[in-house]
mmCIF file of C-alpha atoms in Angstrom:
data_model
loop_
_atom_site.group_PDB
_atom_site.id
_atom_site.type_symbol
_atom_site.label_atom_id
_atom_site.label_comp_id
_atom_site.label_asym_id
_atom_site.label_seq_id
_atom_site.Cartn_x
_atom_site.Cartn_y
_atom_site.Cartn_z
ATOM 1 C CA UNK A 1 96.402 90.089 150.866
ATOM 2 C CA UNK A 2 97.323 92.658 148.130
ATOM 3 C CA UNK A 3 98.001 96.362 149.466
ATOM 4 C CA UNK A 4 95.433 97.271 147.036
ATOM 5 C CA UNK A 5 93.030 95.192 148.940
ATOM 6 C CA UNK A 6 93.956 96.239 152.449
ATOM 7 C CA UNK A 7 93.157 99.720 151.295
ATOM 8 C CA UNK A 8 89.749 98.916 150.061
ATOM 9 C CA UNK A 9 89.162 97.302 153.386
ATOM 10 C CA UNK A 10 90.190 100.373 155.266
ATOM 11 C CA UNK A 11 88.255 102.684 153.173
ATOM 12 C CA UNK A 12 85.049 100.174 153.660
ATOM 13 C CA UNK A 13 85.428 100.478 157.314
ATOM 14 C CA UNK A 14 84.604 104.364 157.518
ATOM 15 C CA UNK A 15 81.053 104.891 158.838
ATOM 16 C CA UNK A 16 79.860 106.981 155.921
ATOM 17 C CA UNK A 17 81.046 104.853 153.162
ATOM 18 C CA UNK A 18 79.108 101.958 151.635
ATOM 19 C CA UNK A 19 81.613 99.201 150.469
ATOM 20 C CA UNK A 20 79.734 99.277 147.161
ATOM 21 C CA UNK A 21 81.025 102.859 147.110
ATOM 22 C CA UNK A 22 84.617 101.976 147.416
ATOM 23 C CA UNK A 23 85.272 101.101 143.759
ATOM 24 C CA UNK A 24 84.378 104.381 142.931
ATOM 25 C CA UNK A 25 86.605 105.601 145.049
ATOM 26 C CA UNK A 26 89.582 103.839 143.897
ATOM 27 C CA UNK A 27 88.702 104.875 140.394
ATOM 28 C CA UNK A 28 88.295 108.764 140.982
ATOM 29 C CA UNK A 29 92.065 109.323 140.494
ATOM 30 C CA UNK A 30 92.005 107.762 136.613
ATOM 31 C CA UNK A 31 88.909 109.585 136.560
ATOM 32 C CA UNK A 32 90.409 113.122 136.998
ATOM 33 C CA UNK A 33 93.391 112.163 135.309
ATOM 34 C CA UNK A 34 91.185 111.225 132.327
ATOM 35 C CA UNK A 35 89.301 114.007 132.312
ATOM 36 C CA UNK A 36 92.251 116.647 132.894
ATOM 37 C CA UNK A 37 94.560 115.161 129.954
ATOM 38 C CA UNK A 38 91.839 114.350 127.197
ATOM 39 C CA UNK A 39 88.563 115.156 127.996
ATOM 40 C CA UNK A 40 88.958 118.898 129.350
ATOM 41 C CA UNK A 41 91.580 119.208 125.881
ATOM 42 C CA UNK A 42 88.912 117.894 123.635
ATOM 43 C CA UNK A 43 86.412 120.276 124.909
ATOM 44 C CA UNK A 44 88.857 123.235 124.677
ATOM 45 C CA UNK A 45 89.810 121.403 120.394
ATOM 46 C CA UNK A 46 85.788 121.648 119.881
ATOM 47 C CA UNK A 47 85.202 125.380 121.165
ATOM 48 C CA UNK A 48 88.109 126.652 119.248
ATOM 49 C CA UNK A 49 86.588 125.101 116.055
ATOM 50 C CA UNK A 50 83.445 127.230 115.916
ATOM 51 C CA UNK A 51 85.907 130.370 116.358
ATOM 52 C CA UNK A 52 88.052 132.092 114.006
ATOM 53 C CA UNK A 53 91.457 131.576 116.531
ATOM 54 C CA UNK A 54 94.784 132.866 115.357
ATOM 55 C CA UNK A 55 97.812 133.442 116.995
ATOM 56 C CA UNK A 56 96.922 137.000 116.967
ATOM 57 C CA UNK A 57 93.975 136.911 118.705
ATOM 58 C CA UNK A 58 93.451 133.777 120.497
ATOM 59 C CA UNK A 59 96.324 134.471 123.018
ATOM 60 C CA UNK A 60 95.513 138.495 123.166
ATOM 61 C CA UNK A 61 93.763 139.624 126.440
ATOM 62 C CA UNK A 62 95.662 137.506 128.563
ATOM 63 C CA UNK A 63 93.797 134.559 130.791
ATOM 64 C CA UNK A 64 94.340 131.213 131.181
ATOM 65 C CA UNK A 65 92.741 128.928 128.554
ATOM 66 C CA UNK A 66 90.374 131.028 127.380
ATOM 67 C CA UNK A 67 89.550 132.205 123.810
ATOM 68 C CA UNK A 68 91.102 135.264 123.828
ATOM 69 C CA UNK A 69 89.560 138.113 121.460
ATOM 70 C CA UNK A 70 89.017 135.146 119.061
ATOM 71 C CA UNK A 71 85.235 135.088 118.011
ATOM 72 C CA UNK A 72 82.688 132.859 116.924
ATOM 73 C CA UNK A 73 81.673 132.029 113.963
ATOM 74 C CA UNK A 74 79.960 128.527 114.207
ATOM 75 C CA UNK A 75 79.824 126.108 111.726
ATOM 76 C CA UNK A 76 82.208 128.536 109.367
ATOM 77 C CA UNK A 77 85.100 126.326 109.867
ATOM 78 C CA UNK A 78 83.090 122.939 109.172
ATOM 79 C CA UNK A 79 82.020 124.349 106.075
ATOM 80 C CA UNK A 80 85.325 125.544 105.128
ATOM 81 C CA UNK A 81 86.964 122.091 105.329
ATOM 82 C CA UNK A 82 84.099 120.208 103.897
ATOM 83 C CA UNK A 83 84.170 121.925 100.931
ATOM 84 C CA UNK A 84 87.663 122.043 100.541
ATOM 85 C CA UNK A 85 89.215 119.712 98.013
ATOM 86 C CA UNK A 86 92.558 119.270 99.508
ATOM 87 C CA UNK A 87 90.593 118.105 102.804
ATOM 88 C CA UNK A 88 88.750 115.569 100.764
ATOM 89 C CA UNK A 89 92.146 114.691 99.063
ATOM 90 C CA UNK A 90 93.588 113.963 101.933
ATOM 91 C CA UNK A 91 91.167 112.110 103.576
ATOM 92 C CA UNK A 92 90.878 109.650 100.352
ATOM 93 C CA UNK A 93 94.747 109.114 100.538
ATOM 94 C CA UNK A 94 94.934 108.300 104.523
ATOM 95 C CA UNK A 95 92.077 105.832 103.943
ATOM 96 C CA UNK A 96 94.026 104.370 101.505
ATOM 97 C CA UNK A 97 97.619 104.523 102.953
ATOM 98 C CA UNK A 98 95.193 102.923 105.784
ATOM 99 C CA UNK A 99 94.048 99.877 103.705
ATOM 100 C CA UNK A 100 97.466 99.212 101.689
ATOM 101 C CA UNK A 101 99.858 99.304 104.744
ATOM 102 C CA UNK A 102 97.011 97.130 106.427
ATOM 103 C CA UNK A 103 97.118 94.846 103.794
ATOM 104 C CA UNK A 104 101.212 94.703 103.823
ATOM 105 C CA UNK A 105 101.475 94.413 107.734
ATOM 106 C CA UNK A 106 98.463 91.388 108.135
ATOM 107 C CA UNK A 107 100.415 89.573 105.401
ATOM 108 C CA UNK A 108 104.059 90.408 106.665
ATOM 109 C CA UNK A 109 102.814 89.350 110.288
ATOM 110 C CA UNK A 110 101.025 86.563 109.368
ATOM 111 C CA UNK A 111 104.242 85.081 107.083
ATOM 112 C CA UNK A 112 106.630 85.702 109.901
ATOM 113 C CA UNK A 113 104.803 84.451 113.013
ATOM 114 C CA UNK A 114 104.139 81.142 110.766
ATOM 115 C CA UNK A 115 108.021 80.575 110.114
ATOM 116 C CA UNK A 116 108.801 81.297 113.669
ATOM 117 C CA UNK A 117 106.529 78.753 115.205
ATOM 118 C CA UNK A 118 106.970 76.226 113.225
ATOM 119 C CA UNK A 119 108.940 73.144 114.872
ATOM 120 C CA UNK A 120 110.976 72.600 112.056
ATOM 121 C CA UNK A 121 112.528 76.220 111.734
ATOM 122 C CA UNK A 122 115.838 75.764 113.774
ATOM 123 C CA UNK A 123 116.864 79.015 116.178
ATOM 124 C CA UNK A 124 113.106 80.385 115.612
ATOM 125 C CA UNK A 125 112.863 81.867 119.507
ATOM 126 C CA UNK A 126 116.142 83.638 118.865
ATOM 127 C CA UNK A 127 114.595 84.771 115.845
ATOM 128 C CA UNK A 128 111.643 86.331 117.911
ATOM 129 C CA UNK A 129 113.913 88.236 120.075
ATOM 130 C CA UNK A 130 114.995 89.998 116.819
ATOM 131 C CA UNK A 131 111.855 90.283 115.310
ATOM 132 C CA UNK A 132 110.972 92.862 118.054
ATOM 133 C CA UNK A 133 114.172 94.690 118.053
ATOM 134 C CA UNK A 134 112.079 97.674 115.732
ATOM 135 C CA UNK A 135 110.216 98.459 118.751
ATOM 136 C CA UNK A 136 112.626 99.395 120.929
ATOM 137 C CA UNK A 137 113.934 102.027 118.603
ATOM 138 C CA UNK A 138 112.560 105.960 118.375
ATOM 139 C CA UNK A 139 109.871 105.951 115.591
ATOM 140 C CA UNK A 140 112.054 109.166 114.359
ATOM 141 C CA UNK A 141 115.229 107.202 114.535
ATOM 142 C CA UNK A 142 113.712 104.115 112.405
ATOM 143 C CA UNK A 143 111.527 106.973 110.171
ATOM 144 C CA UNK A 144 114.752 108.674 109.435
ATOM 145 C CA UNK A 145 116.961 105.884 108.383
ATOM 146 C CA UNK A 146 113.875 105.240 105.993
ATOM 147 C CA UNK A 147 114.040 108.265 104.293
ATOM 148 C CA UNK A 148 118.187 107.722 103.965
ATOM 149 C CA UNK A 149 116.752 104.512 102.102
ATOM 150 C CA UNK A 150 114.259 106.182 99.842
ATOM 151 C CA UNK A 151 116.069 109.094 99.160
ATOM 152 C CA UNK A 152 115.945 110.489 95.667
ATOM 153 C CA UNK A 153 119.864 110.270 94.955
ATOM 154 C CA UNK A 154 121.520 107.878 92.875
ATOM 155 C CA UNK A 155 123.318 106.375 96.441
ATOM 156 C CA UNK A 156 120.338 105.428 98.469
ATOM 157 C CA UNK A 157 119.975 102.243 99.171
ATOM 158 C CA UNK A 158 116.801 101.531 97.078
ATOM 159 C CA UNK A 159 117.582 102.861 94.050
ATOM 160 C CA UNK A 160 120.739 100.923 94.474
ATOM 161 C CA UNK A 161 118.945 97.635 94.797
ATOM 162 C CA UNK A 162 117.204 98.919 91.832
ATOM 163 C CA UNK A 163 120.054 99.601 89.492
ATOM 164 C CA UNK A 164 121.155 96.080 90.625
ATOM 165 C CA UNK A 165 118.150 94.488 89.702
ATOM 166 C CA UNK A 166 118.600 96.509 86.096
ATOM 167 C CA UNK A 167 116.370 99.395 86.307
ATOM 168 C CA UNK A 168 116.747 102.859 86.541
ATOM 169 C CA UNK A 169 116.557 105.299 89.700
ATOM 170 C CA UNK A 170 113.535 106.970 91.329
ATOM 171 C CA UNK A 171 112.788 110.114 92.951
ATOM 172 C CA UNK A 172 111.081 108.592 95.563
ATOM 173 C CA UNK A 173 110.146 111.253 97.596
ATOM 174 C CA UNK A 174 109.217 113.883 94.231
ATOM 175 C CA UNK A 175 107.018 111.396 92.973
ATOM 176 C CA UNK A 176 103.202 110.847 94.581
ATOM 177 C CA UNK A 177 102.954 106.727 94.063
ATOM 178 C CA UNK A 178 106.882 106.144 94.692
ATOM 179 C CA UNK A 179 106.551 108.341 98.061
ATOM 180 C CA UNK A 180 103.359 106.599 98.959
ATOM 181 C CA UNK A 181 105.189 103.124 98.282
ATOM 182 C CA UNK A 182 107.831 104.261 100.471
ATOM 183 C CA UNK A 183 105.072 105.564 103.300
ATOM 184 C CA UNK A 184 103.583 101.934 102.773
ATOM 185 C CA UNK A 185 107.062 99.883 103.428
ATOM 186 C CA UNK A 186 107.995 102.386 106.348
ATOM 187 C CA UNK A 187 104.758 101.844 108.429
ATOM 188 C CA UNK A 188 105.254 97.902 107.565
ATOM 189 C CA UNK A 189 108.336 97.792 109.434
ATOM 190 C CA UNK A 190 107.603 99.803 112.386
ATOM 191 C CA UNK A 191 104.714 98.087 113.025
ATOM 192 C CA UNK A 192 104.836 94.112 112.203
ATOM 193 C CA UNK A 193 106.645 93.345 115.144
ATOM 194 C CA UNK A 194 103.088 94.389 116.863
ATOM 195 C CA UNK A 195 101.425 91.830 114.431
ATOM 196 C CA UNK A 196 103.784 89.046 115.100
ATOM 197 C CA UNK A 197 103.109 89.242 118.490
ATOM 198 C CA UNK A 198 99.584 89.400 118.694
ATOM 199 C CA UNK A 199 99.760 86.344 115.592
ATOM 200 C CA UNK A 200 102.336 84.176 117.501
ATOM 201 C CA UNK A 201 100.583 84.046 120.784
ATOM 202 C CA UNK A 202 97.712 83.224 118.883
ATOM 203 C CA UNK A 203 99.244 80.548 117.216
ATOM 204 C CA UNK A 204 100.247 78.809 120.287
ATOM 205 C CA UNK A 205 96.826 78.953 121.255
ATOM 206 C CA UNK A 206 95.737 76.780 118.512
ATOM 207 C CA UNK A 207 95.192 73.475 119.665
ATOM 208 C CA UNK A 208 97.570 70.580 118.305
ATOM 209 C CA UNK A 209 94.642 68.067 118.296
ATOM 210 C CA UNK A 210 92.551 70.369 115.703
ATOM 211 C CA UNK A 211 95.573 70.291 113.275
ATOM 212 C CA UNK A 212 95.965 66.524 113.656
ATOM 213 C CA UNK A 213 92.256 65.363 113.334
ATOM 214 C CA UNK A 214 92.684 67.405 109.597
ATOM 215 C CA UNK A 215 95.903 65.486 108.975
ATOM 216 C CA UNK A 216 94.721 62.002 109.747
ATOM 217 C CA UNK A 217 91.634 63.317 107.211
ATOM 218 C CA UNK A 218 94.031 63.705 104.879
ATOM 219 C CA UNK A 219 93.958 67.973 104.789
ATOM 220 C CA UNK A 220 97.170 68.807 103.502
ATOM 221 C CA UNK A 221 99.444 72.036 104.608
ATOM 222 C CA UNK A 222 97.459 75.038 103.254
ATOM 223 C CA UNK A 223 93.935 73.222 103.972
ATOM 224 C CA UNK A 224 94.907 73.215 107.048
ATOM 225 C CA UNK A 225 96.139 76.763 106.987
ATOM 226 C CA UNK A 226 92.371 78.133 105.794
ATOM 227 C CA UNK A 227 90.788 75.740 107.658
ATOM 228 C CA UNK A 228 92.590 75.450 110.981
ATOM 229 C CA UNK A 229 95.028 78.239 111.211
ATOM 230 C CA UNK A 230 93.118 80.949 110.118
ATOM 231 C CA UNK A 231 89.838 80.597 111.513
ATOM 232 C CA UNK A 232 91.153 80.003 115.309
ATOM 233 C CA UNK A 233 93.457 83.203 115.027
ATOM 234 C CA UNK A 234 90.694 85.626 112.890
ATOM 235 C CA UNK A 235 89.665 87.368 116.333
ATOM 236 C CA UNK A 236 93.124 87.968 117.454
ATOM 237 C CA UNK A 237 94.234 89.255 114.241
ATOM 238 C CA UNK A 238 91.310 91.218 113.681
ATOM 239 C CA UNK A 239 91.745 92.614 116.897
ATOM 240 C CA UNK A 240 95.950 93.945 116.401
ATOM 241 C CA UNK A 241 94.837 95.000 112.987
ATOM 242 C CA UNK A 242 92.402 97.932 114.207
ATOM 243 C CA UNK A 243 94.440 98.918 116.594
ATOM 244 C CA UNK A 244 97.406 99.330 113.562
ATOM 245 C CA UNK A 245 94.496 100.751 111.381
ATOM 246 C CA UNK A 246 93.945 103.274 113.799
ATOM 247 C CA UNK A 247 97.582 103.835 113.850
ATOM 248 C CA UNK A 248 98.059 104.564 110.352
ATOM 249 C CA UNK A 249 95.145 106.704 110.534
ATOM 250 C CA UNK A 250 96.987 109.042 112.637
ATOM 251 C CA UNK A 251 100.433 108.716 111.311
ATOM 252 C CA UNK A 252 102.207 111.852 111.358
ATOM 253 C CA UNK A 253 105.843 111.250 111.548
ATOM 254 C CA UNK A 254 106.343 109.389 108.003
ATOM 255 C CA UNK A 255 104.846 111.500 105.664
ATOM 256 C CA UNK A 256 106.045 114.927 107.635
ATOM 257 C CA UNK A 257 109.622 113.319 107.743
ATOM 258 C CA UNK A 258 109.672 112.200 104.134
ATOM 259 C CA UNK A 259 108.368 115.471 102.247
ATOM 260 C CA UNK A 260 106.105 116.804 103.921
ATOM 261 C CA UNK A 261 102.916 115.022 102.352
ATOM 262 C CA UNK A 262 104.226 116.025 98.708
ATOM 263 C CA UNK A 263 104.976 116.830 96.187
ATOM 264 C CA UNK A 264 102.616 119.454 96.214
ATOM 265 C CA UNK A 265 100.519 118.556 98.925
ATOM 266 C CA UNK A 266 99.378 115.273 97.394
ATOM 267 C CA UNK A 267 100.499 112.651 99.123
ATOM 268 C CA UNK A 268 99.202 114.899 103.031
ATOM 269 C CA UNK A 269 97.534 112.404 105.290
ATOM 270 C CA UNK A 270 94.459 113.612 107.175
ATOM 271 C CA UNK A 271 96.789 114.562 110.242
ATOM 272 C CA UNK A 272 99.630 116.452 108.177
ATOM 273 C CA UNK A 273 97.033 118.526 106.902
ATOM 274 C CA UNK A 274 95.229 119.228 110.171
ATOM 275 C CA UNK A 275 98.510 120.310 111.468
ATOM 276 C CA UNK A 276 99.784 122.094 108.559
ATOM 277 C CA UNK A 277 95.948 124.462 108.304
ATOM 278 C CA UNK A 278 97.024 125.551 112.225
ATOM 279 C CA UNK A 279 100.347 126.068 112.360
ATOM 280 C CA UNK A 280 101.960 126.682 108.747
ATOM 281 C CA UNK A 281 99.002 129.077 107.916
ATOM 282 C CA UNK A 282 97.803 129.851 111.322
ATOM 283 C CA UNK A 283 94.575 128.833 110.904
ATOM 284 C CA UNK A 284 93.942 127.319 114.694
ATOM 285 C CA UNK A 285 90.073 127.076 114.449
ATOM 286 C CA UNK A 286 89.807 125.314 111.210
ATOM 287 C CA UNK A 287 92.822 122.672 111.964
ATOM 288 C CA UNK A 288 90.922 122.352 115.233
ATOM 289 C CA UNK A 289 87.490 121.267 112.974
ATOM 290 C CA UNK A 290 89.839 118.703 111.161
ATOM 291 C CA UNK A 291 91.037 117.366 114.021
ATOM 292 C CA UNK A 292 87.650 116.760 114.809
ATOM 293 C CA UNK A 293 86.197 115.573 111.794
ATOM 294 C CA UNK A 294 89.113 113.040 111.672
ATOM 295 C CA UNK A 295 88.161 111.718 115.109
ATOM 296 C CA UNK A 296 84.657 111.421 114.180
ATOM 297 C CA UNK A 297 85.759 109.343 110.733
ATOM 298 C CA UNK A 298 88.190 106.832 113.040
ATOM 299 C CA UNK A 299 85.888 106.434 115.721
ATOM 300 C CA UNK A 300 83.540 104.959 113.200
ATOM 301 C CA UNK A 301 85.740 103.326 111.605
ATOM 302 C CA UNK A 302 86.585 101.403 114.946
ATOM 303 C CA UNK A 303 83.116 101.063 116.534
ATOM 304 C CA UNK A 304 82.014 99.615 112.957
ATOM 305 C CA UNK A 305 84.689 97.084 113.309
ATOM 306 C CA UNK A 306 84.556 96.087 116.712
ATOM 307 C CA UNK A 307 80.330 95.771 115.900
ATOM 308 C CA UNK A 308 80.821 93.898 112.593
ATOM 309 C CA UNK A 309 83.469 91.802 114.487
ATOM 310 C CA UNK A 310 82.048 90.810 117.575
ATOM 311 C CA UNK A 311 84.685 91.782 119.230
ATOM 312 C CA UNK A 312 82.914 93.271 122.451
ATOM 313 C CA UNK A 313 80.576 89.892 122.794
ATOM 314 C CA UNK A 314 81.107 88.564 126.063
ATOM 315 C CA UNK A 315 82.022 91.870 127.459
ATOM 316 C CA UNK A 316 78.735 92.725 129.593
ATOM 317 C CA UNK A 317 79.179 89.374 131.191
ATOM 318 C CA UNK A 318 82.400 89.608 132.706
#
């Protein structure tokens, strides 16, 4: 018997509990924990947005998370940063840094996790202990050695490969499209290893039988491949690549690393500019209303997909 079990026991046992009672119980400490870390923090994000918090007023008059002599102005913020081009700017380019690196990382995944199952790749479980070798590295440490890569000087290492290939230099990181090429490869490699897992162990999953029925109908390797593969790994793909949409919806560390979201403010994702609104320009209660309106787009962005994919069916049953 598990401790976790003899507990519940114990707890059953005491007069004025009901057993049915006692998974509450056991869940009340993730309950408070919940609610002191992110649910209390959200509610404190969502009153500061319908005040006009500064530094110089929100901690004036002393008190412990209160609003200070901050005051409120409603839906003032909202409208500011809905009618705000730069917010609307920056929204468009995180949805698309969203759908580009998407695209790179599914297809990077996918490519890899193929070569390393397959039986005729010699050495291909050594090759999976590399493959995850990016994740045990500090985001900043990997992020940083990017921008060494991508720098704008005649020595980094891609302009290097480029002058090799015959063309000339780039100022990657003074350029919008060049930067957000180099956001694009950055947030491939930190986060394929993810995708290769997630595609791998669904690979294995696939059944051997399926792909040699096909064979003895004469499919050949990529009939197979859309007919086989794909279909019996969709849902765990699907699945890894929300959770790395969601990701790249709240990168932070690329673009503020790189330049900042430049050149001039161009190339800020949703959560650069947040960030920059409260604490370049001190404006706490409208980068608290983008925080918020960011949340709002990415939770619909993941309840549409997890709807459109069926990806909660089965759920209410277990």
């Amino acid at each position: 018997m598990s401790a976790t079990s003899r507990i519940a026991d114990r707890v059953a046992e005491v007069p004025a509990i009901e057993r049915e009672d006692v998974s509450l119980l056991l869940v009340l400490p993730g309950l408070f924990l919940f609610a002191a870390f992110m649910f209390f923090p959200m509610l404190y994000l969502l009153g500061i947005s319908f005040t006009n918090a500064r530094p110089s007023n929100l901690f004036a008059g002393g008190g412990f998370l209160t609003f200070g002599e901050a005051t409120f102005v409603g839906l003032e913020n909202y409208v500011a940063v809905l009618t705000d081009g730069t917010f609307w700017n920056s929204l468009g380019t995180t949805w698309l840094f969203v759908a580009t690196s998407l695209v790179l990382k599914i297809g990077l995944g996918l490519g890899v996790a193929l070569v390393v199952t397959n039986e005729r790749v010699r050495g291909a479980r050594f090759m999976r202990s590399l493959l995850i070798v990016p994740m045990g590295l500090p985001a900043i440490f990997t992020i940083t050695i990017w921008r060494g890569i991508f720098t704008s000087a005649q020595f980094g290492l891609a302009n290097q490969l480029l002058s090799w290939l015959g063309a000339g230099t780039v100022a990657w990181l003074n350029e919008r499209w060049p930067a957000f090429i180099a956001y694009n490869i950055t947030e491939m490699w930190l986060a394929y290893p993810f995708m290769v897992i997630i595609t791998v162990s669904a690979l294995q999953d696939v059944p051997k039988e399926l792909h040699e029925a096909a064979m003895v109908d004469g499919a050949g390797y990529f009939s197979r491949f859309f007919h086989v593969t794909l279909p019996s790994v969709k849902r765990p793909v699907l699945f890894a690549s929300i959770l790395t949409a969601a990701a790249s919806f709240q990168q932070f560390l690329i673009p503020y690393a790189f330049n900042r979201g430049g050149p001039a403010r161009l190339n800020e994702l949703v959560i650069v500019y947040g960030y920059r609104e409260a604490f370049q320009f001190s404006e706490y209660g409208q980068g608290a209303a983008i925080m918020l309106v960011a949340v709002v787009f990415i939770g619909a962005f993941m309840w549409l997909n997890v709807k459109k994919g069926r990806l909660a069916d089965g759920v209410d049953e277990a």
